[in-house]
mmCIF file with all atom_site columns, C-alpha atoms in Angstrom:
data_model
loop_
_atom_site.group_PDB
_atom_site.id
_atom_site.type_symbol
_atom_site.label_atom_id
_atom_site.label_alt_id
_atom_site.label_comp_id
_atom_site.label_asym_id
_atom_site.label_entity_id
_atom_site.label_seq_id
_atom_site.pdbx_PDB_ins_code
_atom_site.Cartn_x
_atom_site.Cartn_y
_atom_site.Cartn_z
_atom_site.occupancy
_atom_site.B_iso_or_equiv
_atom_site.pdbx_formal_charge
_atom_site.auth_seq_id
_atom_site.auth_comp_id
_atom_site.auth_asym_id
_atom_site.auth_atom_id
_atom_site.pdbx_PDB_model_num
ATOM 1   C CA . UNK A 1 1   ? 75.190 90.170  89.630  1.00 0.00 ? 1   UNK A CA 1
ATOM 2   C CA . UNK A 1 2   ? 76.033 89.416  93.496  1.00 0.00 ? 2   UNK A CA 1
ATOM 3   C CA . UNK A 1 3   ? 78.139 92.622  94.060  1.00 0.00 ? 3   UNK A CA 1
ATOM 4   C CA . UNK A 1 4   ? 76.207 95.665  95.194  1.00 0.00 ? 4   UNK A CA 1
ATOM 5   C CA . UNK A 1 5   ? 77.008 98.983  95.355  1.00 0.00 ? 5   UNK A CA 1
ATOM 6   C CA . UNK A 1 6   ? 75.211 102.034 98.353  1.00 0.00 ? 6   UNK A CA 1
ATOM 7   C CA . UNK A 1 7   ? 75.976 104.985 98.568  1.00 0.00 ? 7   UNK A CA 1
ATOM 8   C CA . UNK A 1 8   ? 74.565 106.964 101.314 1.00 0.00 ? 8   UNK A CA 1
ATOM 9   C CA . UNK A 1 9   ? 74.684 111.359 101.936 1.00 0.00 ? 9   UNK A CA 1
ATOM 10  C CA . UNK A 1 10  ? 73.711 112.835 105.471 1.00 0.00 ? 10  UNK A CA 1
ATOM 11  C CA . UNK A 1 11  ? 74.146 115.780 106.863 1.00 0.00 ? 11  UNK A CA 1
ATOM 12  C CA . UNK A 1 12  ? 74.373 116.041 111.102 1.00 0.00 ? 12  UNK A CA 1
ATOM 13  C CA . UNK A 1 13  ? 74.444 118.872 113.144 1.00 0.00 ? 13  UNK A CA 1
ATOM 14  C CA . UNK A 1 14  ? 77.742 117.937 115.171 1.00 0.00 ? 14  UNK A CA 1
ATOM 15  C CA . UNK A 1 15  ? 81.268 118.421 114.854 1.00 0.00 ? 15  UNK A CA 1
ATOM 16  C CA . UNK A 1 16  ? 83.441 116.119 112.351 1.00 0.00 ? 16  UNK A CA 1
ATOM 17  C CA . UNK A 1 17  ? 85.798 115.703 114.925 1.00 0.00 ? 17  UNK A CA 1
ATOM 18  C CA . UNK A 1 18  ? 82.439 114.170 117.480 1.00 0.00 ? 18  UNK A CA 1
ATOM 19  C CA . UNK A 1 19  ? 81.168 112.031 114.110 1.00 0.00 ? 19  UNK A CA 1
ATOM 20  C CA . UNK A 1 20  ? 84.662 110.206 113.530 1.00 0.00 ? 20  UNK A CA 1
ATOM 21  C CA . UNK A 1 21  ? 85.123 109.562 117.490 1.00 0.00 ? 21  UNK A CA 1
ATOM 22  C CA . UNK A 1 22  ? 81.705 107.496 117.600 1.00 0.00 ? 22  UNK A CA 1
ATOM 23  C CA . UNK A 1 23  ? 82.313 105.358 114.107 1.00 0.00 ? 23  UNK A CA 1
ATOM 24  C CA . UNK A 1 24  ? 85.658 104.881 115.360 1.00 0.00 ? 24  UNK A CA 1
ATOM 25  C CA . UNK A 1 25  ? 84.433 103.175 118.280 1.00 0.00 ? 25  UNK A CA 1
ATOM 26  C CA . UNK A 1 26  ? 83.706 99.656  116.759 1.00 0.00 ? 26  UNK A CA 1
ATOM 27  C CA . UNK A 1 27  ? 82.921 97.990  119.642 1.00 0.00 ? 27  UNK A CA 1
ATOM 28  C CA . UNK A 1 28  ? 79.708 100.247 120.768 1.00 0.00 ? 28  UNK A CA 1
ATOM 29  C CA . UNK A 1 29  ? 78.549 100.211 117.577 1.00 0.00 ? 29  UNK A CA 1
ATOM 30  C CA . UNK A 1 30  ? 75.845 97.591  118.962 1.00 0.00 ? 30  UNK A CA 1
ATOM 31  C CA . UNK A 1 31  ? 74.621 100.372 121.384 1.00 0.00 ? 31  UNK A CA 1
ATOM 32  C CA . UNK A 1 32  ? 73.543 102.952 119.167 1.00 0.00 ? 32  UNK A CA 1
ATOM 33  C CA . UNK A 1 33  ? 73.485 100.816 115.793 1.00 0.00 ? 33  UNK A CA 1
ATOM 34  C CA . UNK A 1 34  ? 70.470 98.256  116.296 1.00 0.00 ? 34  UNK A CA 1
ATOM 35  C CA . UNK A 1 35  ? 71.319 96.299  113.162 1.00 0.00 ? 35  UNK A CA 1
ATOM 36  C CA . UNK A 1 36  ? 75.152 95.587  114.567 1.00 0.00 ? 36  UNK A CA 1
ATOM 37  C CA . UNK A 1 37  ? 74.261 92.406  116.984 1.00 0.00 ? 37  UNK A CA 1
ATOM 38  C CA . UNK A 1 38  ? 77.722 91.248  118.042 1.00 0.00 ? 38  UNK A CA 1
ATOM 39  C CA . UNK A 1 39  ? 81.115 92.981  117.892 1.00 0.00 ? 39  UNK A CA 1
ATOM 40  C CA . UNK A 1 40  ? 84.610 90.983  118.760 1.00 0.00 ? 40  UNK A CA 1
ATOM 41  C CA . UNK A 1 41  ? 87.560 92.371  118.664 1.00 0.00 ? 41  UNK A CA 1
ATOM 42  C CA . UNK A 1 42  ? 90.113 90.513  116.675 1.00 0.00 ? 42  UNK A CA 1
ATOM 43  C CA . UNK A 1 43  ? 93.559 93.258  117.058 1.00 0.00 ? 43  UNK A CA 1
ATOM 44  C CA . UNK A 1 44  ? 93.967 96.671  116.996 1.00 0.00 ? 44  UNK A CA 1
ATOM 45  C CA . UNK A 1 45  ? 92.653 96.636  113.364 1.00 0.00 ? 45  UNK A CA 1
ATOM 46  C CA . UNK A 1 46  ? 90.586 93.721  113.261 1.00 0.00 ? 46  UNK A CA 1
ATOM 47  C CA . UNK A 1 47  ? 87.199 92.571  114.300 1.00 0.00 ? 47  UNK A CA 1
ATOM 48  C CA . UNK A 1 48  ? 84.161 90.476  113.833 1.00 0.00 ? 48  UNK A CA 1
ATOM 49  C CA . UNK A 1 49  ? 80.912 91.940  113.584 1.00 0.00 ? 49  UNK A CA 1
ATOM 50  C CA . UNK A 1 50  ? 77.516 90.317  113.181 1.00 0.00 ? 50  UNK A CA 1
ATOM 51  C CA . UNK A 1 51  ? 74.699 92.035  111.367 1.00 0.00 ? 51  UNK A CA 1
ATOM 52  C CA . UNK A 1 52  ? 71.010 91.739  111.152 1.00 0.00 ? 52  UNK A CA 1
ATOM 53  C CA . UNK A 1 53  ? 68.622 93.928  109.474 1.00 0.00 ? 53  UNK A CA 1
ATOM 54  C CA . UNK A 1 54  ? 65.406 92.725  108.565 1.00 0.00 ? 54  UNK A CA 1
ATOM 55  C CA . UNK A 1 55  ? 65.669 89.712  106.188 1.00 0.00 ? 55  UNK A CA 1
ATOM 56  C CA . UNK A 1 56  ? 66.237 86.315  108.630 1.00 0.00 ? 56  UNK A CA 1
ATOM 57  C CA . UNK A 1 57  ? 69.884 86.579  107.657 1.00 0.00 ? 57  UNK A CA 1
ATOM 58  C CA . UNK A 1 58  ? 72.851 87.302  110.336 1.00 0.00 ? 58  UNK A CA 1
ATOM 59  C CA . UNK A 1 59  ? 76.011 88.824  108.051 1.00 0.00 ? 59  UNK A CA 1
ATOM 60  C CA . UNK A 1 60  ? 79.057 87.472  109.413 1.00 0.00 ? 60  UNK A CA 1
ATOM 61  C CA . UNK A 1 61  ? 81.920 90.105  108.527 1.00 0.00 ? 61  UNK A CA 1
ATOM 62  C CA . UNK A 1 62  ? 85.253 89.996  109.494 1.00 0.00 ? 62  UNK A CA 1
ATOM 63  C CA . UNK A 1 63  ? 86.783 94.134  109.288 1.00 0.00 ? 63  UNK A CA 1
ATOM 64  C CA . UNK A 1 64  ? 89.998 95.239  108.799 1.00 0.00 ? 64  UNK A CA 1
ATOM 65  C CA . UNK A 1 65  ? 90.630 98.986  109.481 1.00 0.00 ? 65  UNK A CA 1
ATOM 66  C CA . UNK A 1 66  ? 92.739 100.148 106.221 1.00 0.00 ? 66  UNK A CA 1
ATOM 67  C CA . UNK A 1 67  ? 92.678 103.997 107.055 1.00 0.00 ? 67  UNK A CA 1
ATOM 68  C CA . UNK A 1 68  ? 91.570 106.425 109.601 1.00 0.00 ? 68  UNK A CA 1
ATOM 69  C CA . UNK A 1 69  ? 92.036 109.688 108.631 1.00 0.00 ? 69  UNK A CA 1
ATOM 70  C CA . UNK A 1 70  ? 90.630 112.970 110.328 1.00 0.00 ? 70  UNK A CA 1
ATOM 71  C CA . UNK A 1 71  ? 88.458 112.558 106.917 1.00 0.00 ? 71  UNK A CA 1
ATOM 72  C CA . UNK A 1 72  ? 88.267 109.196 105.747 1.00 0.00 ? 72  UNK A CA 1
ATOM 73  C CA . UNK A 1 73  ? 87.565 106.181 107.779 1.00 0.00 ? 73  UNK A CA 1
ATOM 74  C CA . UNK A 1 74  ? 87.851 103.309 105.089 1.00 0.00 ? 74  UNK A CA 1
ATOM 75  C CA . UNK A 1 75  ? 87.482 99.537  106.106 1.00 0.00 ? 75  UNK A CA 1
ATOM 76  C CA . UNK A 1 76  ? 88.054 96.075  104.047 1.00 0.00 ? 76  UNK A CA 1
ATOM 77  C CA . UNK A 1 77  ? 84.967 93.728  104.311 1.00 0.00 ? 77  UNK A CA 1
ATOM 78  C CA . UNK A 1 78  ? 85.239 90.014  104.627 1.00 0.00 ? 78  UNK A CA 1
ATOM 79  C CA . UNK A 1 79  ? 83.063 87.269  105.607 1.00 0.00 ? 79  UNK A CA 1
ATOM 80  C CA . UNK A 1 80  ? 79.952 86.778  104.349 1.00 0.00 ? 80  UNK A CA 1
ATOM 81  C CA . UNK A 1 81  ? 80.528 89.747  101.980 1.00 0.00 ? 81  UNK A CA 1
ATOM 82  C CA . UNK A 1 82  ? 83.833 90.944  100.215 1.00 0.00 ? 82  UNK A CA 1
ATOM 83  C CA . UNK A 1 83  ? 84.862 94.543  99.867  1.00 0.00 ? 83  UNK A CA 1
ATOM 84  C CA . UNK A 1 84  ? 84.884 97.849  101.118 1.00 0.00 ? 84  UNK A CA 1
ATOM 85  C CA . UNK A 1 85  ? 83.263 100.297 103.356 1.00 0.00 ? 85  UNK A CA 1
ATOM 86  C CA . UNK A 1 86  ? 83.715 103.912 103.075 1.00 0.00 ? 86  UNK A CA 1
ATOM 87  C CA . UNK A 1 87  ? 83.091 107.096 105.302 1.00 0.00 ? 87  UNK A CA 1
ATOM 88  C CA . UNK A 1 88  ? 83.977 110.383 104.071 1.00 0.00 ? 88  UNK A CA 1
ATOM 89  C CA . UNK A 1 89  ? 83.787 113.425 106.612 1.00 0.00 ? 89  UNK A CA 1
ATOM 90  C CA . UNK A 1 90  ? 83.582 116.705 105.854 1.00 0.00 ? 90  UNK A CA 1
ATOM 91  C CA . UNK A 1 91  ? 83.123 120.127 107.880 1.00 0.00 ? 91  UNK A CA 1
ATOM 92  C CA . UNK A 1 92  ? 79.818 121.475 106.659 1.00 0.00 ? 92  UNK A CA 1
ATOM 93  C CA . UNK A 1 93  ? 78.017 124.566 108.488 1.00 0.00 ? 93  UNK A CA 1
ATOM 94  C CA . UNK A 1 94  ? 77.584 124.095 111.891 1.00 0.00 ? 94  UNK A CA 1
ATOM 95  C CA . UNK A 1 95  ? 78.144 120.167 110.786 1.00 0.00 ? 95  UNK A CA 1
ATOM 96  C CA . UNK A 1 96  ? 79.318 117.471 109.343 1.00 0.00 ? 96  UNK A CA 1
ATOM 97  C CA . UNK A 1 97  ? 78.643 116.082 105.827 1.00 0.00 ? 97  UNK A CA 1
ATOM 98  C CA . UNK A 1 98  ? 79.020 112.379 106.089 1.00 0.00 ? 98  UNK A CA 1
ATOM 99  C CA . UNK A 1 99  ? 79.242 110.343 102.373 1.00 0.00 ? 99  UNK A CA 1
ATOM 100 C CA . UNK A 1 100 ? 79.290 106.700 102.897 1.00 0.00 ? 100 UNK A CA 1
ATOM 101 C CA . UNK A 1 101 ? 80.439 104.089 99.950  1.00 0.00 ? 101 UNK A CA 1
ATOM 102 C CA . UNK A 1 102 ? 79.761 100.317 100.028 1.00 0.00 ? 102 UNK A CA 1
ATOM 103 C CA . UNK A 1 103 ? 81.142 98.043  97.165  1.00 0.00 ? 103 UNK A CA 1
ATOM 104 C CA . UNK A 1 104 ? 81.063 94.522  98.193  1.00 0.00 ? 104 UNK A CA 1
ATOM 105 C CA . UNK A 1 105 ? 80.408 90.881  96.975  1.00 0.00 ? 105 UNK A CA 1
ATOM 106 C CA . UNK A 1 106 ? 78.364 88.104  98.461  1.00 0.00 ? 106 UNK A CA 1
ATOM 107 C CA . UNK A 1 107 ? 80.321 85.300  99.104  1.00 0.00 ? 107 UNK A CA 1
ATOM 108 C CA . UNK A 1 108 ? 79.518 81.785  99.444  1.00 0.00 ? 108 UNK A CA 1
ATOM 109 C CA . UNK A 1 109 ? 77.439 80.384  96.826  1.00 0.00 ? 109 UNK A CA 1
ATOM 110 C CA . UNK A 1 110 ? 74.067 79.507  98.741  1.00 0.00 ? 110 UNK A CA 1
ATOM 111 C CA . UNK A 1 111 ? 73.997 83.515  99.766  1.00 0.00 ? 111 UNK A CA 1
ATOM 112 C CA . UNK A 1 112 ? 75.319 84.869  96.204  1.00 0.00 ? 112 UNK A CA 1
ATOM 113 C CA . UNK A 1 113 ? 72.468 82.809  93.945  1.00 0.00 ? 113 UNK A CA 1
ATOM 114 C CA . UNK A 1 114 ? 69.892 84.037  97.379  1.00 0.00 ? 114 UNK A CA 1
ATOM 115 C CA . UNK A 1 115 ? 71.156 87.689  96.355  1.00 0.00 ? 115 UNK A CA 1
ATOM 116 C CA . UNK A 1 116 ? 70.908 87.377  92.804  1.00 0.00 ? 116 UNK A CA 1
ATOM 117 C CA . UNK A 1 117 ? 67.475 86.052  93.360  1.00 0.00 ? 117 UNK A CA 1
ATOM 118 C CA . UNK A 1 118 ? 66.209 88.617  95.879  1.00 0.00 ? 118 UNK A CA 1
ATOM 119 C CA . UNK A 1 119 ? 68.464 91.867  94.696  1.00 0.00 ? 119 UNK A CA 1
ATOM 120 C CA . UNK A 1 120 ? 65.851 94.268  95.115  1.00 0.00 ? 120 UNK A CA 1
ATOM 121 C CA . UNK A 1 121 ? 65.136 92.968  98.913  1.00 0.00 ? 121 UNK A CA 1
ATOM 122 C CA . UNK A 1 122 ? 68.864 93.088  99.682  1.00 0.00 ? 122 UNK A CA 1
ATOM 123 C CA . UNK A 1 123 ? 68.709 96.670  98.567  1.00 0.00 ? 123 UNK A CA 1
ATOM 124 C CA . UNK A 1 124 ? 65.672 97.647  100.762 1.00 0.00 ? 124 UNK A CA 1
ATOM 125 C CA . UNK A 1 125 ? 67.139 95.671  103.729 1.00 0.00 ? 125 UNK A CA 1
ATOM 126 C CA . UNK A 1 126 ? 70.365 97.572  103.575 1.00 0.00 ? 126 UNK A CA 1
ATOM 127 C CA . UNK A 1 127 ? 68.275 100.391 103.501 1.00 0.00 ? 127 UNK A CA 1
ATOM 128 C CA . UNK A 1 128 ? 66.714 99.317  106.377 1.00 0.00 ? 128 UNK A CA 1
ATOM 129 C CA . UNK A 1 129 ? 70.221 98.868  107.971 1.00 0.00 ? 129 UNK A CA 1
ATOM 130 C CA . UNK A 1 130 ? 71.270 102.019 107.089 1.00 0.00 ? 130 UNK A CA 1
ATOM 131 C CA . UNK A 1 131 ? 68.320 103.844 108.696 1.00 0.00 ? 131 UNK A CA 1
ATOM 132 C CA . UNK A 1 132 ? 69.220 102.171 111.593 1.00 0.00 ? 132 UNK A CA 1
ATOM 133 C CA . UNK A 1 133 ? 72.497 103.620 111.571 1.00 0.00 ? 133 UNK A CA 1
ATOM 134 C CA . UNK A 1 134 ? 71.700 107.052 110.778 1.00 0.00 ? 134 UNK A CA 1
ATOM 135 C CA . UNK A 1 135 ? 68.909 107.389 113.849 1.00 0.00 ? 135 UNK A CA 1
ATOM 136 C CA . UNK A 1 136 ? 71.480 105.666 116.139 1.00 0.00 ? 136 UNK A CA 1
ATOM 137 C CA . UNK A 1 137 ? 74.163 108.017 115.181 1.00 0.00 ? 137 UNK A CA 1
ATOM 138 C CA . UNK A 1 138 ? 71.783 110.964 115.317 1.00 0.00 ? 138 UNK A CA 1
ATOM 139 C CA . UNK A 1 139 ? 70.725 109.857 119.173 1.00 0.00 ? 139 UNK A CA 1
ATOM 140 C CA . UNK A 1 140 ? 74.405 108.886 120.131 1.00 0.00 ? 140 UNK A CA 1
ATOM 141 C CA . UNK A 1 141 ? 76.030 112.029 119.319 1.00 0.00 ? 141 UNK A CA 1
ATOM 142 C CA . UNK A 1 142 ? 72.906 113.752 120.893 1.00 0.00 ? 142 UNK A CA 1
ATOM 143 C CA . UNK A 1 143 ? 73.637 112.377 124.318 1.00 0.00 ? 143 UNK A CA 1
ATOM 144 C CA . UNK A 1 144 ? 77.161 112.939 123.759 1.00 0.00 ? 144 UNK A CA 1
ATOM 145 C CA . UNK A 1 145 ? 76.779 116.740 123.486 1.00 0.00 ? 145 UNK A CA 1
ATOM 146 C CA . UNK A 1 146 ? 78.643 118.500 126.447 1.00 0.00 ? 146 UNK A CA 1
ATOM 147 C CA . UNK A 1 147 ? 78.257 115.733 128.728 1.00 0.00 ? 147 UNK A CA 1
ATOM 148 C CA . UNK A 1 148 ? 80.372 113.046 130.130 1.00 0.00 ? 148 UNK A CA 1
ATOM 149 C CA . UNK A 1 149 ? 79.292 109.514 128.778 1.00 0.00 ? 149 UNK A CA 1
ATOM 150 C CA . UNK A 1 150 ? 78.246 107.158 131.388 1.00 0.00 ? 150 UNK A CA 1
ATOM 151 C CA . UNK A 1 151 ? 78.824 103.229 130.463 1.00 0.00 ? 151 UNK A CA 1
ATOM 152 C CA . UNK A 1 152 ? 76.183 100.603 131.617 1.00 0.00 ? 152 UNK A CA 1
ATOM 153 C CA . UNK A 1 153 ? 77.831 97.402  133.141 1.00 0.00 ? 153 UNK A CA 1
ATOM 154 C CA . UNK A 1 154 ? 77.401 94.401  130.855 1.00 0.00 ? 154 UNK A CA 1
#
């Protein structure tokens, strides 16, 4: 009862090849993705990432990149949840198709019996999450079209 599966299916009008460059970019996530408070960098295919959607919760992941493929960007999950995160990429139109796949675990037991107990508001607050994403994405790669990204000082 405390693993959950999501599943996610967008479609975005911008090259595969401009998709994969943003998600690849871990450590910006928190300046498009409003959910992703914190990223640390822990290697070249590690890092820590702290999440909050809405429920008064901060996930505390640790990532490890397993592949990153012109098509598949696949990532283990560890932390507060166990598992793994999937994006698939694929030319569609004038776009790109983007399938995402979550299968993951809550660990610790105070979190896991909290999950079990409140499944269907973990659901809508991943859904939450993932809305997040998807409008962040959708401005990032907006800005991003033709146009040399300027970074903001810290």
């Amino acid at each position: 009862m405390n693993r959950f599966e999501f599943t996610e299916d967008w479609w975005l009008p911008h090259p595969r090849a401009a998709v994969a460059d943003v998600l690849l970019d871990l450590a910006r996530y928190p300046v498009w993705w409003p959910q992703v408070v914190a990223v640390a960098s822990l290697g070249p295919d590690d890092a820590r990432v702290l999440c909050r959607s809405v429920l008064p919760y901060t996930l505390d992941l640790v990532l490890h990149a397993e592949r990153r493929d012109a098509d598949v960007l696949e990532t283990l999950v560890d932390g507060d949840l166990e598992g793994t995160a999937r994006w698939r990429l694929l030319d569609e139109g004038a776009g790109t198709r983007m399938l995402f796949e979550q299968e993951v675990g809550v660990a610790g037991r105070w979190l896991a019996v909290a999950a079990v107990l409140a499944r269907p508001a973990v659901r809508w607050n991943h859904g939450r999450m993932m809305a997040g994403c998807r409008a962040g994405l959708e401005t990032r790669l907006a800005g991003r079209s033709g146009e040399a990204e300027t970074v903001e000082p810290a």
